[in-house]
PDB file of C-alpha atoms in Angstrom:
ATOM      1  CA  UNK A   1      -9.181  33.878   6.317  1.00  0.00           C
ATOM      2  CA  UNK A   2      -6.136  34.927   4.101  1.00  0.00           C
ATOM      3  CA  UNK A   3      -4.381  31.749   3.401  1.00  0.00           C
ATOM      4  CA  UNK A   4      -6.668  29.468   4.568  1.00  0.00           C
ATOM      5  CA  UNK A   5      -8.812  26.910   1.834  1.00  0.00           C
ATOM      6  CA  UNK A   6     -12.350  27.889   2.438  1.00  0.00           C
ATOM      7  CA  UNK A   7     -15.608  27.238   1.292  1.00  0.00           C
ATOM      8  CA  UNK A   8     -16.647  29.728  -1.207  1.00  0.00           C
ATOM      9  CA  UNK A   9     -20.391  30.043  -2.532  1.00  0.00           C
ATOM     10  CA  UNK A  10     -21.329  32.228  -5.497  1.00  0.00           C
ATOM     11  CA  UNK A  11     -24.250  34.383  -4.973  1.00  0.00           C
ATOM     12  CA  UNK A  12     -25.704  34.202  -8.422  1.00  0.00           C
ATOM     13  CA  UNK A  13     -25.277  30.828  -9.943  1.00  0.00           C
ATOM     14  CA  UNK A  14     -24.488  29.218  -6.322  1.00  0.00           C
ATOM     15  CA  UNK A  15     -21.180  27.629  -7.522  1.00  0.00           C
ATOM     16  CA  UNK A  16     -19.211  26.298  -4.550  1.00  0.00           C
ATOM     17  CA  UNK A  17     -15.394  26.334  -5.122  1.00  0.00           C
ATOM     18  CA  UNK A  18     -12.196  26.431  -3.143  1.00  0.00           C
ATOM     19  CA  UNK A  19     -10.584  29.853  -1.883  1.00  0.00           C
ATOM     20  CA  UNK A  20      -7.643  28.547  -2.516  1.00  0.00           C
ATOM     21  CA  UNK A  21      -7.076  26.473  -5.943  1.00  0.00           C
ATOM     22  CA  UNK A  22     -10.600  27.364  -7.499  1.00  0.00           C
ATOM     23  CA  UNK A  23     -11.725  23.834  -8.005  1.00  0.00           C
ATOM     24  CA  UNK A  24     -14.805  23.693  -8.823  1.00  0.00           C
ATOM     25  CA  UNK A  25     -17.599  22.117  -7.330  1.00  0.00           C
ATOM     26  CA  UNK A  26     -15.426  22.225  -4.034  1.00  0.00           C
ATOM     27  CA  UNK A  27     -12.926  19.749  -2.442  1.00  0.00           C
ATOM     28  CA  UNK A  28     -14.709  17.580   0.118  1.00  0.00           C
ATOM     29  CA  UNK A  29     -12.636  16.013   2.804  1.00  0.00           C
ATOM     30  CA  UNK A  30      -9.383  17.123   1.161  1.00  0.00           C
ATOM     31  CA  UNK A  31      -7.512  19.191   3.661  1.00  0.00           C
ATOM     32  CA  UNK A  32      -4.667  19.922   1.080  1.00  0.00           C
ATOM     33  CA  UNK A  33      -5.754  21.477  -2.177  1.00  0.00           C
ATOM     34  CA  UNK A  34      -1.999  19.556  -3.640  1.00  0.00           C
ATOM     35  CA  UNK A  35      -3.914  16.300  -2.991  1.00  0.00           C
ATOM     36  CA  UNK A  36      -6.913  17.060  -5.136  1.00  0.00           C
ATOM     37  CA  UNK A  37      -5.296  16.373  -8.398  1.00  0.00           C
ATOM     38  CA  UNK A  38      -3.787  12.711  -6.764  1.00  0.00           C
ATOM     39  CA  UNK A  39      -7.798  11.781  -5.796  1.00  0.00           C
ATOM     40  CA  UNK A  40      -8.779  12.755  -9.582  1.00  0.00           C
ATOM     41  CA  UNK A  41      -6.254  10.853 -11.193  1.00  0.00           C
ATOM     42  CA  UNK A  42      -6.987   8.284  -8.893  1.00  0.00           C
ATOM     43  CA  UNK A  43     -10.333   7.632  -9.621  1.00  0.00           C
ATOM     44  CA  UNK A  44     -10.135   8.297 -13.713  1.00  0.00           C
ATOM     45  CA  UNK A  45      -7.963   5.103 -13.382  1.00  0.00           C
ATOM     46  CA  UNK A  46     -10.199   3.218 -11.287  1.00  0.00           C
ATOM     47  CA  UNK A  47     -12.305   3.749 -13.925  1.00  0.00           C
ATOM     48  CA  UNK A  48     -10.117   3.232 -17.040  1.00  0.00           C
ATOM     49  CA  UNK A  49      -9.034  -0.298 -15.479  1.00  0.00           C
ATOM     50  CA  UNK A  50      -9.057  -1.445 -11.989  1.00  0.00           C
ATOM     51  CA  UNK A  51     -13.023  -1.564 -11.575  1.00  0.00           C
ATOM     52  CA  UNK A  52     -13.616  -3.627 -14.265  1.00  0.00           C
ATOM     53  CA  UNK A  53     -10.419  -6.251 -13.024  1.00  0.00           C
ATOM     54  CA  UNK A  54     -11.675  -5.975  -9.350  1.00  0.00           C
ATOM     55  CA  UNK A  55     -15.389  -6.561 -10.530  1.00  0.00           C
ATOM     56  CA  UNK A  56     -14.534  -9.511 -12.721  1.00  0.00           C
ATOM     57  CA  UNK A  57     -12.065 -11.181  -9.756  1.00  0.00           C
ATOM     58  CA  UNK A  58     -15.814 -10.946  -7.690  1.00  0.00           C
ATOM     59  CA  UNK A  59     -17.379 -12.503 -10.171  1.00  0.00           C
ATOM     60  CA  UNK A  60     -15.328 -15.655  -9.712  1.00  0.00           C
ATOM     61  CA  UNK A  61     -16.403 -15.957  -6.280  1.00  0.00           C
ATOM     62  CA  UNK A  62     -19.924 -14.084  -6.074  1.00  0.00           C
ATOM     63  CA  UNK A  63     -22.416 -15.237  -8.879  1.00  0.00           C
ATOM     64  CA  UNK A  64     -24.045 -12.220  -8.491  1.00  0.00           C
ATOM     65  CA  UNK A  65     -21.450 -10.069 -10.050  1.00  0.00           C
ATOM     66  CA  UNK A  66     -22.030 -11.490 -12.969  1.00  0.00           C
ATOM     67  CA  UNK A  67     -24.293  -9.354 -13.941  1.00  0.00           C
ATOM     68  CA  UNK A  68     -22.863  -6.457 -13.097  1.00  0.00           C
ATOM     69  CA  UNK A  69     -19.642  -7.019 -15.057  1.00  0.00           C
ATOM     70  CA  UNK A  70     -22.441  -7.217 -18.477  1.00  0.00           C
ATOM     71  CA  UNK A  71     -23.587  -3.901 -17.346  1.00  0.00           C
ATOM     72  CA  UNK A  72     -19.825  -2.532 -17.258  1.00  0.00           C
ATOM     73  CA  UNK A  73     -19.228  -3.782 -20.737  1.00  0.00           C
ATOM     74  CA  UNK A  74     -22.287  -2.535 -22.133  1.00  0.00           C
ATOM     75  CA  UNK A  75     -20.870   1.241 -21.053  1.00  0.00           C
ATOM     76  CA  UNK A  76     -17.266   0.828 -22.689  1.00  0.00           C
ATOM     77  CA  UNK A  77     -18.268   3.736 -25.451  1.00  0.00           C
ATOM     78  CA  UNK A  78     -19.561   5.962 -22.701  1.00  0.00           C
ATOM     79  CA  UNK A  79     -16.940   5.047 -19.986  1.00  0.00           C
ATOM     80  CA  UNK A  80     -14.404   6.042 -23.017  1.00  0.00           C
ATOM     81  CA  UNK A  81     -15.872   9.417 -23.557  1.00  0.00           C
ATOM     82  CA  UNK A  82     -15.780  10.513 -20.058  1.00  0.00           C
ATOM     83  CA  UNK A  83     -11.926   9.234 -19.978  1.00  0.00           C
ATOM     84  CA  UNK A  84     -11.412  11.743 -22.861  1.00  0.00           C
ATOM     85  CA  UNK A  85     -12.997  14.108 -21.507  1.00  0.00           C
ATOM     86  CA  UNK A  86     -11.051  13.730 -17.974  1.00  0.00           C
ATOM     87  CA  UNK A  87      -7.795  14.197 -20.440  1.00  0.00           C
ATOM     88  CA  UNK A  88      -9.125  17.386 -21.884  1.00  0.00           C
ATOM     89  CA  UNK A  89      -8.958  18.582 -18.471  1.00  0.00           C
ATOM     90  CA  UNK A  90      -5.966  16.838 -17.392  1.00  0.00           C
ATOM     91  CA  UNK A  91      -4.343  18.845 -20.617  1.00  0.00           C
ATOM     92  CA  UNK A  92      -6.040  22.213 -19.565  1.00  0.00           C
ATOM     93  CA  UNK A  93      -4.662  21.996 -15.879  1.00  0.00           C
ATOM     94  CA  UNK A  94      -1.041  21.156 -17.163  1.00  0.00           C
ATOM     95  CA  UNK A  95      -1.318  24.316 -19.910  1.00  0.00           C
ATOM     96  CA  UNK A  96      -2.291  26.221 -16.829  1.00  0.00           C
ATOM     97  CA  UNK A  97       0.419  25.212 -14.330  1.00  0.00           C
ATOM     98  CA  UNK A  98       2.553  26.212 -17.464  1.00  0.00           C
ATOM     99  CA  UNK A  99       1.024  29.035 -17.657  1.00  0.00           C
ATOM    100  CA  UNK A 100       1.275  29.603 -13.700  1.00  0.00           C
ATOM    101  CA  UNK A 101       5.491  28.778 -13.628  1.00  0.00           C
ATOM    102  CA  UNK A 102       5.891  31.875 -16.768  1.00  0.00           C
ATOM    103  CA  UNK A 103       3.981  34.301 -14.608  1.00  0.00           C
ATOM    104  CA  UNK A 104       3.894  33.668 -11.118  1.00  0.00           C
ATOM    105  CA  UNK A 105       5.231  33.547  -7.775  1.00  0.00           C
ATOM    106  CA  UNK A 106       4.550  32.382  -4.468  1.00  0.00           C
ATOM    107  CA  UNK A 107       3.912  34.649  -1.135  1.00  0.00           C
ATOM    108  CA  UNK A 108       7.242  34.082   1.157  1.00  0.00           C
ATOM    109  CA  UNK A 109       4.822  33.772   3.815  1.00  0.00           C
ATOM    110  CA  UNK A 110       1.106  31.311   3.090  1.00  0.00           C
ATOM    111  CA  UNK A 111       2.483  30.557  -0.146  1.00  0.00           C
ATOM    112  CA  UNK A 112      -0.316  32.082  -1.684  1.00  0.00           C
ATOM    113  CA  UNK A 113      -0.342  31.754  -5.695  1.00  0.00           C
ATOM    114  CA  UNK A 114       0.564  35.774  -7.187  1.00  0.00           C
ATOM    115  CA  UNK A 115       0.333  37.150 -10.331  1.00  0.00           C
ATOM    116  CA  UNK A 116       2.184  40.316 -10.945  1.00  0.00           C
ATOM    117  CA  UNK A 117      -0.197  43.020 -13.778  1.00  0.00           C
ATOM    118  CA  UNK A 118       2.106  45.973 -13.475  1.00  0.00           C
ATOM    119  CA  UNK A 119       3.701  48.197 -11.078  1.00  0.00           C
ATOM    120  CA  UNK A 120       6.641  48.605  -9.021  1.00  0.00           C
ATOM    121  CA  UNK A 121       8.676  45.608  -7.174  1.00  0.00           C
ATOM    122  CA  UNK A 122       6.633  46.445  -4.061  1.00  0.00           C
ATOM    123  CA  UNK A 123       4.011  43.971  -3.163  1.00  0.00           C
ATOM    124  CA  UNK A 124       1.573  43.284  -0.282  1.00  0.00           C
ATOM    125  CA  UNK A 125      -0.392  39.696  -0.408  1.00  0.00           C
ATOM    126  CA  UNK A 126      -4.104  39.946  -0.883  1.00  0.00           C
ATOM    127  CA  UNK A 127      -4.061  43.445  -2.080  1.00  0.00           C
ATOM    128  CA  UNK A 128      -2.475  46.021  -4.297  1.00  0.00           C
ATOM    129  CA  UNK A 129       0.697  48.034  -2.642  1.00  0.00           C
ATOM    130  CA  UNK A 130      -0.694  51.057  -2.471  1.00  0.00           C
ATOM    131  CA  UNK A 131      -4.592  49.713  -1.375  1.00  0.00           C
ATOM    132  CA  UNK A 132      -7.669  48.254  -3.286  1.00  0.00           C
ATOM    133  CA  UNK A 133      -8.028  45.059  -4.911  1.00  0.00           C
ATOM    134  CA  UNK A 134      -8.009  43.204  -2.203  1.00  0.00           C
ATOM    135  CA  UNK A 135      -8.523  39.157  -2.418  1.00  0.00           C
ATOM    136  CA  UNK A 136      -7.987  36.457   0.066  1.00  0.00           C
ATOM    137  CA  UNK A 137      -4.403  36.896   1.373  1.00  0.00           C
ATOM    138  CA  UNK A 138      -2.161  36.417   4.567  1.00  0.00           C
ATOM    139  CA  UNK A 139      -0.789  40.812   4.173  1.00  0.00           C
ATOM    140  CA  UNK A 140       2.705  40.490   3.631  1.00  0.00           C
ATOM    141  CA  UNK A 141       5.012  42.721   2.401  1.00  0.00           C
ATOM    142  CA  UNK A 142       7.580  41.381  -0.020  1.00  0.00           C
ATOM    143  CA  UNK A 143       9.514  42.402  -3.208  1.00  0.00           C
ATOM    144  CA  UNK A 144       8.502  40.075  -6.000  1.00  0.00           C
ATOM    145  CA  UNK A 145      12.142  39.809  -7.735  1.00  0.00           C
ATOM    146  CA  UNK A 146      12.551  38.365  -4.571  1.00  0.00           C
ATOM    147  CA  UNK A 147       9.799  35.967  -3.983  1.00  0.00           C
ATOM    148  CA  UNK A 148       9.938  31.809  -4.268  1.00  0.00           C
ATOM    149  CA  UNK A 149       9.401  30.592  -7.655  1.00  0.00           C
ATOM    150  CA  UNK A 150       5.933  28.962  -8.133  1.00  0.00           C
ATOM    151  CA  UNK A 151       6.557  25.083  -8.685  1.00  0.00           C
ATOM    152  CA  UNK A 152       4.868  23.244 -11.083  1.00  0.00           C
ATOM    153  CA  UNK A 153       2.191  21.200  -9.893  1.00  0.00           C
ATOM    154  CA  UNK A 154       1.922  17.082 -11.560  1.00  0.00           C
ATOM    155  CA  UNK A 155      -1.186  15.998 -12.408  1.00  0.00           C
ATOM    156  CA  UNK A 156      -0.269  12.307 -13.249  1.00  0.00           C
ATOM    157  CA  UNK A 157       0.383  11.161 -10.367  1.00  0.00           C
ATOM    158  CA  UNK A 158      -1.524   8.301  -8.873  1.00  0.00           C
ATOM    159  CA  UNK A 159      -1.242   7.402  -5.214  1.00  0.00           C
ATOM    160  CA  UNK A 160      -0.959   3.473  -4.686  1.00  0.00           C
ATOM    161  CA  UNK A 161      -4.038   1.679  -4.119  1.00  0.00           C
ATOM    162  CA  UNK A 162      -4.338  -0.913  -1.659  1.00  0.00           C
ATOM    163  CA  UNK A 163      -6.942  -3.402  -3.944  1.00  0.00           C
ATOM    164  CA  UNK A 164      -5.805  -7.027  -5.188  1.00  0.00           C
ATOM    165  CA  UNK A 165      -4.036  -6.877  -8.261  1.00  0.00           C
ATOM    166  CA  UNK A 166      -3.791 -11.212  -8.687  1.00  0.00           C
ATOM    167  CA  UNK A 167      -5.868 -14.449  -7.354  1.00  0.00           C
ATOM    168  CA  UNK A 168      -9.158 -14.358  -6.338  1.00  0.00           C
ATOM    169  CA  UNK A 169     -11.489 -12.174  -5.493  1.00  0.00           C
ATOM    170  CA  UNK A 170     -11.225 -10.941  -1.487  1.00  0.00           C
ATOM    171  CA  UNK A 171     -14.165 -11.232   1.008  1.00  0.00           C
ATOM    172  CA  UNK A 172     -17.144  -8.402   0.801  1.00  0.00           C
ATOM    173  CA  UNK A 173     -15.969  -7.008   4.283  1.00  0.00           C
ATOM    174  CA  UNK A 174     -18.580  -5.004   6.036  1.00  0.00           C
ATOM    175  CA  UNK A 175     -17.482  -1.589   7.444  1.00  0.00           C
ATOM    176  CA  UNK A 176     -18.418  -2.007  11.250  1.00  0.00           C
ATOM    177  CA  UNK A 177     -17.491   1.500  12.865  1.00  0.00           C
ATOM    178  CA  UNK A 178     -18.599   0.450  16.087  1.00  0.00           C
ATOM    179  CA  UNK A 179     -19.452  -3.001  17.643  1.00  0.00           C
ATOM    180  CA  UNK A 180     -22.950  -3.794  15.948  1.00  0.00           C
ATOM    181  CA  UNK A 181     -23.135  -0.639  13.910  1.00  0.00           C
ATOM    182  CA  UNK A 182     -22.302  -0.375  10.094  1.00  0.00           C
ATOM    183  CA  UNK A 183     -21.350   2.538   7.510  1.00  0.00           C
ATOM    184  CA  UNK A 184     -24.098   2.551   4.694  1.00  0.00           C
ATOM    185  CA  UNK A 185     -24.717   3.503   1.478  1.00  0.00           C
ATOM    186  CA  UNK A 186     -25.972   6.841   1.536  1.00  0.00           C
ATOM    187  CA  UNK A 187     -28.048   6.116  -1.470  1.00  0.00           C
ATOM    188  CA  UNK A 188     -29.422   2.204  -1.296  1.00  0.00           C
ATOM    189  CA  UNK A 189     -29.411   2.543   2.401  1.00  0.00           C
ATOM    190  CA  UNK A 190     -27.698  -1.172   3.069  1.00  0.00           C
ATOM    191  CA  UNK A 191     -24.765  -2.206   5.121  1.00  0.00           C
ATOM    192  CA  UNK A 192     -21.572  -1.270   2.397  1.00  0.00           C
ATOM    193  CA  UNK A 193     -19.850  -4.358   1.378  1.00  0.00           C
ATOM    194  CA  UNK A 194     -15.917  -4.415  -0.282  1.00  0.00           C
ATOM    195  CA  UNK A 195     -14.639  -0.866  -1.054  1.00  0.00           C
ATOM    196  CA  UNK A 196     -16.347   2.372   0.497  1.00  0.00           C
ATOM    197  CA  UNK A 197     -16.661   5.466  -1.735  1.00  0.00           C
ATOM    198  CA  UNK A 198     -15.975   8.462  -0.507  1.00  0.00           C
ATOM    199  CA  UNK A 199     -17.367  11.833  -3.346  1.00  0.00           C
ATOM    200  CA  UNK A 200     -14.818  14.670  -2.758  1.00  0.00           C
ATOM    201  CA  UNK A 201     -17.542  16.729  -4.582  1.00  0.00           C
ATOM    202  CA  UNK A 202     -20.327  16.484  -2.033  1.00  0.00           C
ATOM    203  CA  UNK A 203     -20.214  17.462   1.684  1.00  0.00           C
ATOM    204  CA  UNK A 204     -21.551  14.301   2.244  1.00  0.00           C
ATOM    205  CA  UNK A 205     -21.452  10.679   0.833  1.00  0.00           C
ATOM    206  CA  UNK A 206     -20.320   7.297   1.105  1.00  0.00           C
ATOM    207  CA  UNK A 207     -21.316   5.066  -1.317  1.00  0.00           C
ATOM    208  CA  UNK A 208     -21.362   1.370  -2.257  1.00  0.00           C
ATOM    209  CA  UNK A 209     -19.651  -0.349  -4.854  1.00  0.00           C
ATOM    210  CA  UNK A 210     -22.708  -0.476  -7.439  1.00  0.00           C
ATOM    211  CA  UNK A 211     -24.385   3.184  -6.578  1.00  0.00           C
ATOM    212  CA  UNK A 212     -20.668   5.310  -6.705  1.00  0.00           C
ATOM    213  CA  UNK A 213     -20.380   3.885 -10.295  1.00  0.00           C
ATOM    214  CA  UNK A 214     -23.520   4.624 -11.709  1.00  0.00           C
ATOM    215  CA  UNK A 215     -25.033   1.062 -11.201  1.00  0.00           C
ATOM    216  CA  UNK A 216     -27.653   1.480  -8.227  1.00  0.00           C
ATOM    217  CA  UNK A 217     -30.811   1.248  -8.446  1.00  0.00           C
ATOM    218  CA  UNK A 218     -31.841   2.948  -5.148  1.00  0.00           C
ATOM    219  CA  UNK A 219     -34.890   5.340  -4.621  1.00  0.00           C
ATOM    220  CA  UNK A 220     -32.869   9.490  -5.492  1.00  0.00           C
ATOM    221  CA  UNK A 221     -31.159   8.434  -7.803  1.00  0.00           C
ATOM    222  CA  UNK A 222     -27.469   7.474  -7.755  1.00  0.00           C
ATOM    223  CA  UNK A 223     -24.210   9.458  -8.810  1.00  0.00           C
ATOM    224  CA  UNK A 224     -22.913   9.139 -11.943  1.00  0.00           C
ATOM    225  CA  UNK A 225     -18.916   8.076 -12.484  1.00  0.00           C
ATOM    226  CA  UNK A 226     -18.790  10.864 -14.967  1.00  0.00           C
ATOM    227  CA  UNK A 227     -19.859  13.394 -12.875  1.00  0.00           C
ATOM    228  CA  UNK A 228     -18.694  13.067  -9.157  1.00  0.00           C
ATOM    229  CA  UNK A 229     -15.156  12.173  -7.912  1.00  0.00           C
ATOM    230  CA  UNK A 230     -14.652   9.400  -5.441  1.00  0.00           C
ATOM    231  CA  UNK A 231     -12.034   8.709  -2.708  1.00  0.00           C
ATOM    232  CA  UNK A 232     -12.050   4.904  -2.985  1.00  0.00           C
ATOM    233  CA  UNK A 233     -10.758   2.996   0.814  1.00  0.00           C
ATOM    234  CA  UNK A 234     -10.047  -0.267   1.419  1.00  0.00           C
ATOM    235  CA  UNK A 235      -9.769  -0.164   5.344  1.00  0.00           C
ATOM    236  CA  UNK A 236     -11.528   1.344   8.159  1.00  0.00           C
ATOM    237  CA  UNK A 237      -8.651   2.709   9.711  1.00  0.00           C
ATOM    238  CA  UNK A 238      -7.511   4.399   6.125  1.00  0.00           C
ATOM    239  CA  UNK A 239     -10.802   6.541   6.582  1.00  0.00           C
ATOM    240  CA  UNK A 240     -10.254  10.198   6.988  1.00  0.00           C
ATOM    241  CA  UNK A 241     -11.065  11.438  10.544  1.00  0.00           C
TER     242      UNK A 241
END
């Protein structure tokens, strides 16, 4: 669908990425492909600070945590090479969008990212003028002296997050969807307590606190904070629909 962010699976290697921006593994549950960087960022300082203060407020309160905070310490050197890492990208995507404002333009019409090779000042989106080529695009005609500007995109900006920032540690709410009924842990299988995890890089998983950062211990295994992106929510009614 020309203009529309879609699902796109590679034959060969099976690589799912968006129509749209290219991200790559796909964009889970994020209806705007603007938004993805915001989640990213998001989560890369989740992980840089505010899991390790939120996880040391529980321990105040829940013995338990204890532990857990010992296990976060122990993975400073490897929690600081996947936060380089994450600016390596960071760095690529702004040289990019650099890259993107020099050369490009935007279709009058979707809005659809276009890069001008050679040619005359005629231009259709999704195709070449005069036929062949043709990639995702909405068909419009348009002169490209004429079309908008393409805008730089950030990719520092962090949404607020609604998590306690002094005091102590707030209750382990459970997420009851439905009188009796409770969102779980797609990997350890129990009743999610305190923040729900949401990975924007699988079509389907919510996660506890422990298995979304590489702390579970449940039977398949558990993702890896290096690896997978969470959305992280605070409130049922902040869940996506």
């Amino acid at each position: 669908k020309p203009g529309k962010q879609q699902l796109v699976e590679c034959p060969a290697c099976k690589i799912r990425f968006c129509s749209l921006c290219r991200r790559k593994p796909y964009h889970w549950r994020i209806f705007d492909c603007a938004d993805t960087s915001a989640v990213d960022n998001a989560w890369h300082d989740w992980l840089r600070s505010g899991r390790d203060d939120y996880v040391a407020r529980l321990a105040m309160v829940y013995p338990e945590f204890l532990n857990v905070l010992g296990e976060l310490n122990s993975k400073k050197a490897e929690q600081a090479k996947m936060l380089a890492e994450a600016e390596a990208r960071k760095k690529e995507f702004l040289e990019m969008e650099e890259w993107k404002v020099q050369n490009c333009k935007c279709c009058p019409k979707c809005r659809r990212v276009i890069n001008k090779i050679d040619g005359c000042d005629s231009m259709v989106c999704g195709r070449n003028y005069h036929g062949g080529d043709v990639q995702n695009g909405c068909g419009t005609s348009f002169k490209w002296t004429a079309a908008p500007a393409y805008q730089r995109q950030a990719a520092d900006h962090v949404p607020s997050v609604d998590k306690p920032t002094a005091g102590p540690a707030p209750q382990l709410v459970m997420w009851e969807y439905q009188p009796g009924s409770y969102l779980r842990c797609a990997m350890c299988k129990r009743g999610i307590e305190g923040p729900l995890f949401l990975c924007i890089d699988c079509p389907a998983c919510c996660a506890c606190l422990l298995c979304a950062n590489g702390l579970g211990s449940a039977a398949g295994g558990q993702h890896q904070p290096d690896s997978h992106v969470f959305s992280i929510y605070w409130k049922l009614e902040d869940l996506p629909t």
